[in-house]
GROMACS .gro file of C-alpha atoms in nm:
model
  332
    1MET     CA    1   8.160   2.161 -20.434
    2THR     CA    2   8.433   2.430 -20.498
    3ARG     CA    3   8.422   2.781 -20.345
    4LYS     CA    4   8.354   2.955 -20.685
    5LEU     CA    5   8.056   2.729 -20.768
    6TYR     CA    6   7.914   2.775 -20.411
    7ALA     CA    7   7.956   3.185 -20.443
    8LEU     CA    8   7.790   3.139 -20.782
    9LEU     CA    9   7.493   2.964 -20.654
   10ILE     CA   10   7.447   3.232 -20.361
   11LEU     CA   11   7.459   3.506 -20.627
   12ILE     CA   12   7.198   3.339 -20.830
   13GLY     CA   13   6.975   3.265 -20.515
   14THR     CA   14   7.029   3.636 -20.414
   15LEU     CA   15   6.921   3.762 -20.768
   16TRP     CA   16   6.619   3.537 -20.772
   17ALA     CA   17   6.525   3.677 -20.438
   18LEU     CA   18   6.529   4.038 -20.544
   19ILE     CA   19   6.358   3.938 -20.849
   20LEU     CA   20   6.091   3.794 -20.648
   21VAL     CA   21   6.076   4.077 -20.403
   22TYR     CA   22   6.054   4.321 -20.700
   23LEU     CA   23   5.768   4.133 -20.861
   24TYR     CA   24   5.585   4.126 -20.543
   25PHE     CA   25   5.594   4.476 -20.442
   26PHE     CA   26   5.621   4.647 -20.773
   27VAL     CA   27   5.443   4.440 -21.023
   28TYR     CA   28   5.217   4.174 -20.951
   29TYR     CA   29   5.078   4.274 -20.583
   30THR     CA   30   5.040   4.648 -20.629
   31ALA     CA   31   4.748   4.839 -20.530
   32THR     CA   32   4.536   5.119 -20.650
   33LEU     CA   33   4.498   5.442 -20.461
   34THR     CA   34   4.229   5.707 -20.515
   35VAL     CA   35   4.247   6.034 -20.356
   36ASN     CA   36   3.920   6.257 -20.355
   37ALA     CA   37   3.986   6.627 -20.248
   38ASN     CA   38   3.780   6.953 -20.233
   39VAL     CA   39   4.018   7.128 -20.479
   40SER     CA   40   4.201   7.016 -20.813
   41ASP     CA   41   4.535   7.067 -20.942
   42TYR     CA   42   4.758   6.943 -20.642
   43ARG     CA   43   5.007   6.707 -20.575
   44VAL     CA   44   5.026   6.404 -20.409
   45VAL     CA   45   5.374   6.265 -20.262
   46LEU     CA   46   5.398   5.916 -20.127
   47PHE     CA   47   5.693   5.826 -19.909
   48ALA     CA   48   5.783   5.491 -19.784
   49SER     CA   49   6.004   5.496 -19.479
   50SER     CA   50   6.083   5.118 -19.504
   51THR     CA   51   6.262   5.195 -19.844
   52ALA     CA   52   6.334   5.581 -19.796
   53GLN     CA   53   6.175   5.606 -20.148
   54LYS     CA   54   5.950   5.881 -20.256
   55TRP     CA   55   5.678   5.891 -20.540
   56VAL     CA   56   5.518   6.220 -20.669
   57HIS     CA   57   5.197   6.235 -20.849
   58GLU     CA   58   5.044   6.523 -21.017
   59CYS     CA   59   4.633   6.543 -21.001
   60PRO     CA   60   4.468   6.784 -21.229
   61GLU     CA   61   4.144   6.675 -21.119
   62SER     CA   62   3.978   6.668 -20.763
   63GLU     CA   63   3.970   6.290 -20.812
   64CYS     CA   64   4.316   6.140 -20.838
   65VAL     CA   65   4.350   5.772 -20.937
   66ILE     CA   66   4.706   5.632 -20.869
   67ALA     CA   67   4.767   5.281 -21.006
   68ASN     CA   68   5.060   5.052 -20.912
   69VAL     CA   69   5.128   5.134 -20.567
   70SER     CA   70   5.370   4.935 -20.389
   71PRO     CA   71   5.230   4.756 -20.063
   72PHE     CA   72   5.411   4.960 -19.795
   73ASP     CA   73   5.346   5.191 -19.502
   74TYR     CA   74   5.337   5.564 -19.624
   75ASN     CA   75   5.346   5.906 -19.519
   76ILE     CA   76   5.103   6.064 -19.788
   77SER     CA   77   5.135   6.451 -19.828
   78ILE     CA   78   4.871   6.634 -20.033
   79ILE     CA   79   5.018   6.963 -20.148
   80LYS     CA   80   4.849   7.263 -20.329
   81GLN     CA   81   4.975   7.623 -20.340
   82GLY     CA   82   4.794   7.848 -20.124
   83TYR     CA   83   4.664   7.563 -19.904
   84GLU     CA   84   4.793   7.398 -19.602
   85THR     CA   85   4.979   7.078 -19.674
   86LYS     CA   86   4.783   6.761 -19.524
   87ILE     CA   87   5.009   6.466 -19.426
   88ILE     CA   88   4.836   6.122 -19.380
   89SER     CA   89   4.982   5.794 -19.258
   90ALA     CA   90   4.840   5.497 -19.434
   91LYS     CA   91   4.913   5.113 -19.502
   92ILE     CA   92   4.875   5.007 -19.850
   93TRP     CA   93   4.795   4.660 -19.880
   94ALA     CA   94   4.884   4.406 -20.172
   95ARG     CA   95   4.616   4.414 -20.445
   96GLY     CA   96   4.398   4.642 -20.254
   97ARG     CA   97   4.175   4.941 -20.355
   98GLU     CA   98   4.253   5.222 -20.110
   99SER     CA   99   4.075   5.542 -20.118
  100LEU     CA  100   4.107   5.891 -19.933
  101VAL     CA  101   3.849   6.154 -19.885
  102LEU     CA  102   3.998   6.487 -19.777
  103GLU     CA  103   3.953   6.856 -19.734
  104LEU     CA  104   4.244   7.096 -19.793
  105GLU     CA  105   4.224   7.435 -19.583
  106LYS     CA  106   4.343   7.760 -19.735
  107LYS     CA  107   4.681   7.879 -19.614
  108VAL     CA  108   4.576   8.240 -19.446
  109PHE     CA  109   4.861   8.473 -19.461
  110LEU     CA  110   4.939   8.852 -19.402
  111ASP     CA  111   5.064   9.048 -19.698
  112ALA     CA  112   5.234   9.386 -19.667
  113PHE     CA  113   4.977   9.653 -19.786
  114ILE     CA  114   5.017   9.987 -19.947
  115ASP     CA  115   4.703  10.203 -19.978
  116GLU     CA  116   4.761  10.366 -20.317
  117SER     CA  117   4.478  10.607 -20.254
  118LEU     CA  118   4.682  10.771 -19.999
  119GLU     CA  119   4.981  10.831 -20.258
  120GLU     CA  120   5.033  11.208 -20.394
  121THR     CA  121   5.209  11.353 -20.686
  122ALA     CA  122   5.473  11.612 -20.637
  123GLN     CA  123   5.238  11.887 -20.715
  124GLN     CA  124   4.979  11.744 -20.473
  125LYS     CA  125   5.256  11.736 -20.192
  126ILE     CA  126   5.346  12.093 -20.259
  127GLN     CA  127   4.995  12.212 -20.251
  128ARG     CA  128   4.928  12.028 -19.919
  129LEU     CA  129   5.245  12.189 -19.771
  130ARG     CA  130   5.110  12.521 -19.874
  131ASP     CA  131   4.782  12.452 -19.733
  132GLU     CA  132   4.915  12.336 -19.409
  133LYS     CA  133   5.126  12.641 -19.347
  134SER     CA  134   4.807  12.869 -19.408
  135SER     CA  135   4.586  12.676 -19.169
  136TYR     CA  136   4.619  12.624 -18.789
  137ALA     CA  137   4.610  12.269 -18.825
  138ARG     CA  138   4.523  12.043 -19.137
  139PHE     CA  139   4.466  11.681 -19.166
  140SER     CA  140   4.474  11.487 -19.526
  141LEU     CA  141   4.227  11.212 -19.555
  142GLY     CA  142   4.353  11.097 -19.892
  143THR     CA  143   4.431  11.286 -20.216
  144GLN     CA  144   4.074  11.447 -20.238
  145ARG     CA  145   3.979  11.495 -19.890
  146SER     CA  146   4.119  11.695 -19.581
  147ILE     CA  147   4.018  11.861 -19.257
  148SER     CA  148   4.144  12.226 -19.173
  149PHE     CA  149   4.117  12.418 -18.865
  150THR     CA  150   4.155  12.820 -18.909
  151GLU     CA  151   4.169  13.066 -18.632
  152ASN     CA  152   3.860  13.264 -18.609
  153ASP     CA  153   3.874  13.526 -18.335
  154ASN     CA  154   3.937  13.309 -18.027
  155GLU     CA  155   3.802  12.986 -18.161
  156LEU     CA  156   3.894  12.755 -18.455
  157LEU     CA  157   3.685  12.707 -18.753
  158LEU     CA  158   3.637  12.344 -18.874
  159GLU     CA  159   3.637  12.308 -19.253
  160TYR     CA  160   3.576  12.005 -19.480
  161ILE     CA  161   3.776  12.005 -19.795
  162VAL     CA  162   3.678  11.767 -20.064
  163GLU     CA  163   3.777  11.780 -20.435
  164GLY     CA  164   3.888  12.141 -20.416
  165LYS     CA  165   3.575  12.272 -20.260
  166THR     CA  166   3.568  12.408 -19.868
  167TYR     CA  167   3.263  12.372 -19.660
  168PRO     CA  168   3.275  12.552 -19.337
  169ILE     CA  169   3.121  12.336 -19.064
  170GLN     CA  170   3.139  12.478 -18.710
  171ASN     CA  171   3.345  12.680 -18.468
  172PHE     CA  172   3.534  12.528 -18.151
  173GLN     CA  173   3.699  12.648 -17.858
  174ARG     CA  174   4.049  12.687 -17.934
  175VAL     CA  175   4.297  12.436 -17.823
  176LYS     CA  176   4.671  12.333 -17.881
  177GLN     CA  177   4.750  12.206 -18.206
  178ASP     CA  178   4.903  11.902 -18.054
  179ASP     CA  179   4.567  11.840 -17.897
  180ILE     CA  180   4.394  11.777 -18.218
  181SER     CA  181   4.351  11.461 -18.390
  182VAL     CA  182   4.161  11.365 -18.717
  183SER     CA  183   4.122  11.030 -18.900
  184SER     CA  184   3.884  10.894 -19.128
  185ILE     CA  185   3.630  10.628 -19.032
  186PRO     CA  186   3.658  10.317 -19.244
  187SER     CA  187   3.396  10.211 -19.461
  188SER     CA  188   3.254  10.549 -19.435
  189GLU     CA  189   3.288  10.911 -19.554
  190ASP     CA  190   3.254  11.038 -19.196
  191VAL     CA  191   3.545  11.167 -19.001
  192PHE     CA  192   3.653  11.107 -18.609
  193ILE     CA  193   3.775  11.439 -18.470
  194SER     CA  194   3.929  11.468 -18.111
  195LEU     CA  195   3.993  11.820 -17.961
  196TRP     CA  196   4.153  11.766 -17.617
  197GLU     CA  197   3.915  11.571 -17.412
  198ASN     CA  198   3.627  11.615 -17.649
  199ASN     CA  199   3.542  11.383 -17.927
  200PHE     CA  200   3.291  11.413 -18.225
  201ILE     CA  201   3.195  11.231 -18.544
  202LEU     CA  202   3.182  11.454 -18.858
  203LEU     CA  203   2.872  11.345 -19.046
  204THR     CA  204   3.000  11.475 -19.400
  205TRP     CA  205   2.666  11.398 -19.570
  206GLU     CA  206   2.480  11.641 -19.309
  207GLY     CA  207   2.772  11.879 -19.278
  208LYS     CA  208   2.749  11.868 -18.892
  209VAL     CA  209   2.939  11.721 -18.610
  210HIS     CA  210   2.801  11.468 -18.359
  211PRO     CA  211   2.937  11.490 -17.997
  212LEU     CA  212   3.027  11.167 -17.833
  213SER     CA  213   3.007  11.133 -17.448
  214PHE     CA  214   3.244  10.863 -17.397
  215LYS     CA  215   3.445  10.907 -17.093
  216ILE     CA  216   3.717  10.667 -17.167
  217PRO     CA  217   3.988  10.752 -17.451
  218ILE     CA  218   3.871  10.636 -17.788
  219ASN     CA  219   4.125  10.472 -18.006
  220TYR     CA  220   3.934  10.495 -18.342
  221ILE     CA  221   3.604  10.451 -18.482
  222LYS     CA  222   3.478  10.214 -18.756
  223ALA     CA  223   3.126  10.220 -18.949
  224GLY     CA  224   2.908   9.959 -18.812
  225GLN     CA  225   2.690   9.713 -19.033
  226LYS     CA  226   2.371   9.882 -18.983
  227GLN     CA  227   2.259  10.261 -19.057
  228TRP     CA  228   2.338  10.511 -18.810
  229SER     CA  229   2.596  10.257 -18.624
  230TYR     CA  230   2.951  10.279 -18.542
  231GLN     CA  231   3.205  10.070 -18.379
  232ILE     CA  232   3.390  10.271 -18.106
  233VAL     CA  233   3.720  10.090 -18.016
  234THR     CA  234   3.879  10.167 -17.688
  235ASN     CA  235   4.144  10.017 -17.478
  236LYS     CA  236   3.867   9.850 -17.265
  237GLY     CA  237   3.710   9.704 -17.598
  238THR     CA  238   3.459   9.798 -17.859
  239PHE     CA  239   3.123   9.967 -17.837
  240LEU     CA  240   2.864   9.949 -18.074
  241TYR     CA  241   2.704  10.297 -18.092
  242ASN     CA  242   2.394  10.434 -18.255
  243ILE     CA  243   2.411  10.813 -18.331
  244SER     CA  244   2.009  10.861 -18.373
  245SER     CA  245   1.946  10.694 -18.026
  246TRP     CA  246   2.278  10.782 -17.884
  247ASN     CA  247   2.288  10.434 -17.722
  248SER     CA  248   2.600  10.220 -17.694
  249GLU     CA  249   2.633   9.853 -17.624
  250PHE     CA  250   2.968   9.701 -17.515
  251GLN     CA  251   3.097   9.403 -17.681
  252TYR     CA  252   3.238   9.167 -17.427
  253LEU     CA  253   3.345   8.900 -17.644
  254PHE     CA  254   3.539   9.096 -17.890
  255ARG     CA  255   3.805   9.365 -17.803
  256ASP     CA  256   3.831   9.457 -18.171
  257PHE     CA  257   3.668   9.294 -18.491
  258VAL     CA  258   3.520   9.339 -18.821
  259SER     CA  259   3.210   9.204 -18.968
  260PHE     CA  260   3.119   9.095 -19.312
  261GLY     CA  261   2.792   8.909 -19.392
  262ASN     CA  262   2.734   8.647 -19.133
  263ASP     CA  263   3.093   8.619 -19.022
  264ILE     CA  264   3.325   8.815 -18.785
  265ILE     CA  265   3.690   8.832 -18.795
  266TRP     CA  266   3.809   8.924 -18.443
  267ILE     CA  267   4.121   8.901 -18.262
  268ILE     CA  268   4.214   8.743 -17.907
  269TYR     CA  269   4.524   8.945 -17.787
  270ASP     CA  270   4.813   8.759 -17.639
  271ASP     CA  271   4.760   8.907 -17.292
  272GLU     CA  272   4.399   8.764 -17.297
  273ASP     CA  273   4.476   8.452 -17.118
  274GLN     CA  274   4.135   8.403 -16.973
  275LYS     CA  275   3.958   8.456 -17.318
  276LYS     CA  276   4.173   8.211 -17.477
  277GLN     CA  277   4.110   7.949 -17.204
  278ASN     CA  278   3.729   8.009 -17.226
  279PHE     CA  279   3.753   7.930 -17.607
  280ASN     CA  280   3.992   7.640 -17.551
  281PHE     CA  281   4.276   7.798 -17.751
  282THR     CA  282   4.625   7.717 -17.623
  283GLU     CA  283   4.810   7.889 -17.896
  284LYS     CA  284   5.057   8.183 -17.808
  285TRP     CA  285   5.053   8.529 -17.957
  286ASN     CA  286   4.776   8.716 -18.093
  287LEU     CA  287   4.508   8.492 -18.246
  288ILE     CA  288   4.307   8.577 -18.572
  289ILE     CA  289   3.976   8.434 -18.548
  290LYS     CA  290   3.675   8.370 -18.786
  291PHE     CA  291   3.355   8.335 -18.602
  292SER     CA  292   3.036   8.263 -18.776
  293GLN     CA  293   2.721   8.434 -18.634
  294LYS     CA  294   2.482   8.166 -18.810
  295ASP     CA  295   2.622   7.835 -18.668
  296LYS     CA  296   2.837   7.982 -18.385
  297THR     CA  297   3.147   7.823 -18.498
  298ARG     CA  298   3.500   7.928 -18.451
  299LYS     CA  299   3.802   7.891 -18.640
  300LEU     CA  300   4.169   7.998 -18.579
  301LEU     CA  301   4.295   8.138 -18.905
  302LYS     CA  302   4.630   8.256 -18.801
  303THR     CA  303   4.867   8.353 -18.511
  304THR     CA  304   5.092   8.620 -18.529
  305ASN     CA  305   5.330   8.801 -18.300
  306LEU     CA  306   5.278   9.154 -18.457
  307ASP     CA  307   5.163   9.422 -18.243
  308ILE     CA  308   4.807   9.480 -18.392
  309ASP     CA  309   4.668   9.842 -18.342
  310LYS     CA  310   4.364   9.798 -18.532
  311ILE     CA  311   4.172   9.579 -18.772
  312GLU     CA  312   3.935   9.738 -19.030
  313TRP     CA  313   3.721   9.644 -19.330
  314ARG     CA  314   3.858   9.877 -19.615
  315ASP     CA  315   3.754   9.837 -19.990
  316ASN     CA  316   3.666   9.497 -19.971
  317LYS     CA  317   3.965   9.413 -19.792
  318ILE     CA  318   4.067   9.322 -19.432
  319ILE     CA  319   4.351   9.559 -19.308
  320LEU     CA  320   4.552   9.510 -18.975
  321SER     CA  321   4.760   9.821 -18.878
  322VAL     CA  322   5.083   9.760 -18.680
  323TRP     CA  323   5.242  10.104 -18.583
  324ASP     CA  324   5.321  10.269 -18.918
  325SER     CA  325   5.272   9.947 -19.127
  326GLU     CA  326   4.967   9.770 -19.267
  327TYR     CA  327   4.906   9.407 -19.363
  328GLU     CA  328   4.619   9.267 -19.569
  329LEU     CA  329   4.448   8.938 -19.440
  330LYS     CA  330   4.445   8.698 -19.731
  331ASN     CA  331   4.308   8.367 -19.836
  332PHE     CA  332   4.082   8.338 -19.545
   0.00000   0.00000   0.00000
């Protein structure tokens, strides 16, 4: 047998072997893969490491039937925008019918937030600067509300201004301008006022102030879920405070949190190592947790190294403050 004929026979044999492999893996012995997801309009990517090949399938419905899948070991990626990608390792057998049932979770993220209600026109800014010069101290609470302190003999008169109308509230002992701080109470029309070491809640609907007897410094105040209740946030943690009974209850589990319905969004800070250990979290940085008061389940939504000052519920949004910036928690 000549060398040429021998080479030809080897070539023919190789071609037939390749054809048989192709027919086995890609024609006659393929399988069907069915994916059932909790969402629709997603993508399934099949990657076979043995052949370094990738197949992409678009799935408009929650049930996705993929025919003619070659019998290999796959890494199967299920991808949908706004959701965490799920990767599953699976072996597809020849002429088999494989099925996957899975649940994609939303990808929680923080988005830079700008409160448009605090933006002012050039005319409003000019008027605000004029008002500030005419007052001993003045604090804007938005485009329609502000708090003013005017000198009245040796006292300071607190005035509440809303939509151009001024309501005198009460006289206070005079303090330095730098010792006055005023901030709005989220999810409420009320106002938190601090004069040196004395703290108050201005109840705007009654037109009077409610003194607070807390001895530790107060960072800020939020409205509680129940009537007459507030969340007093301090460096030590959060107190639930009732202005009708003057009672406060320390929330030892949560340093800072917001409530909505049966759920709580709360933060385990990076320095709370013992609390992370108690709840079996090993992640670093600050942890944003979703806690169900109904079934007592906890879910880690996101880790972040942002230095979070406060978390609040504002206009049906969860807003996190970081120094002079704000972020909205989305897709949770």
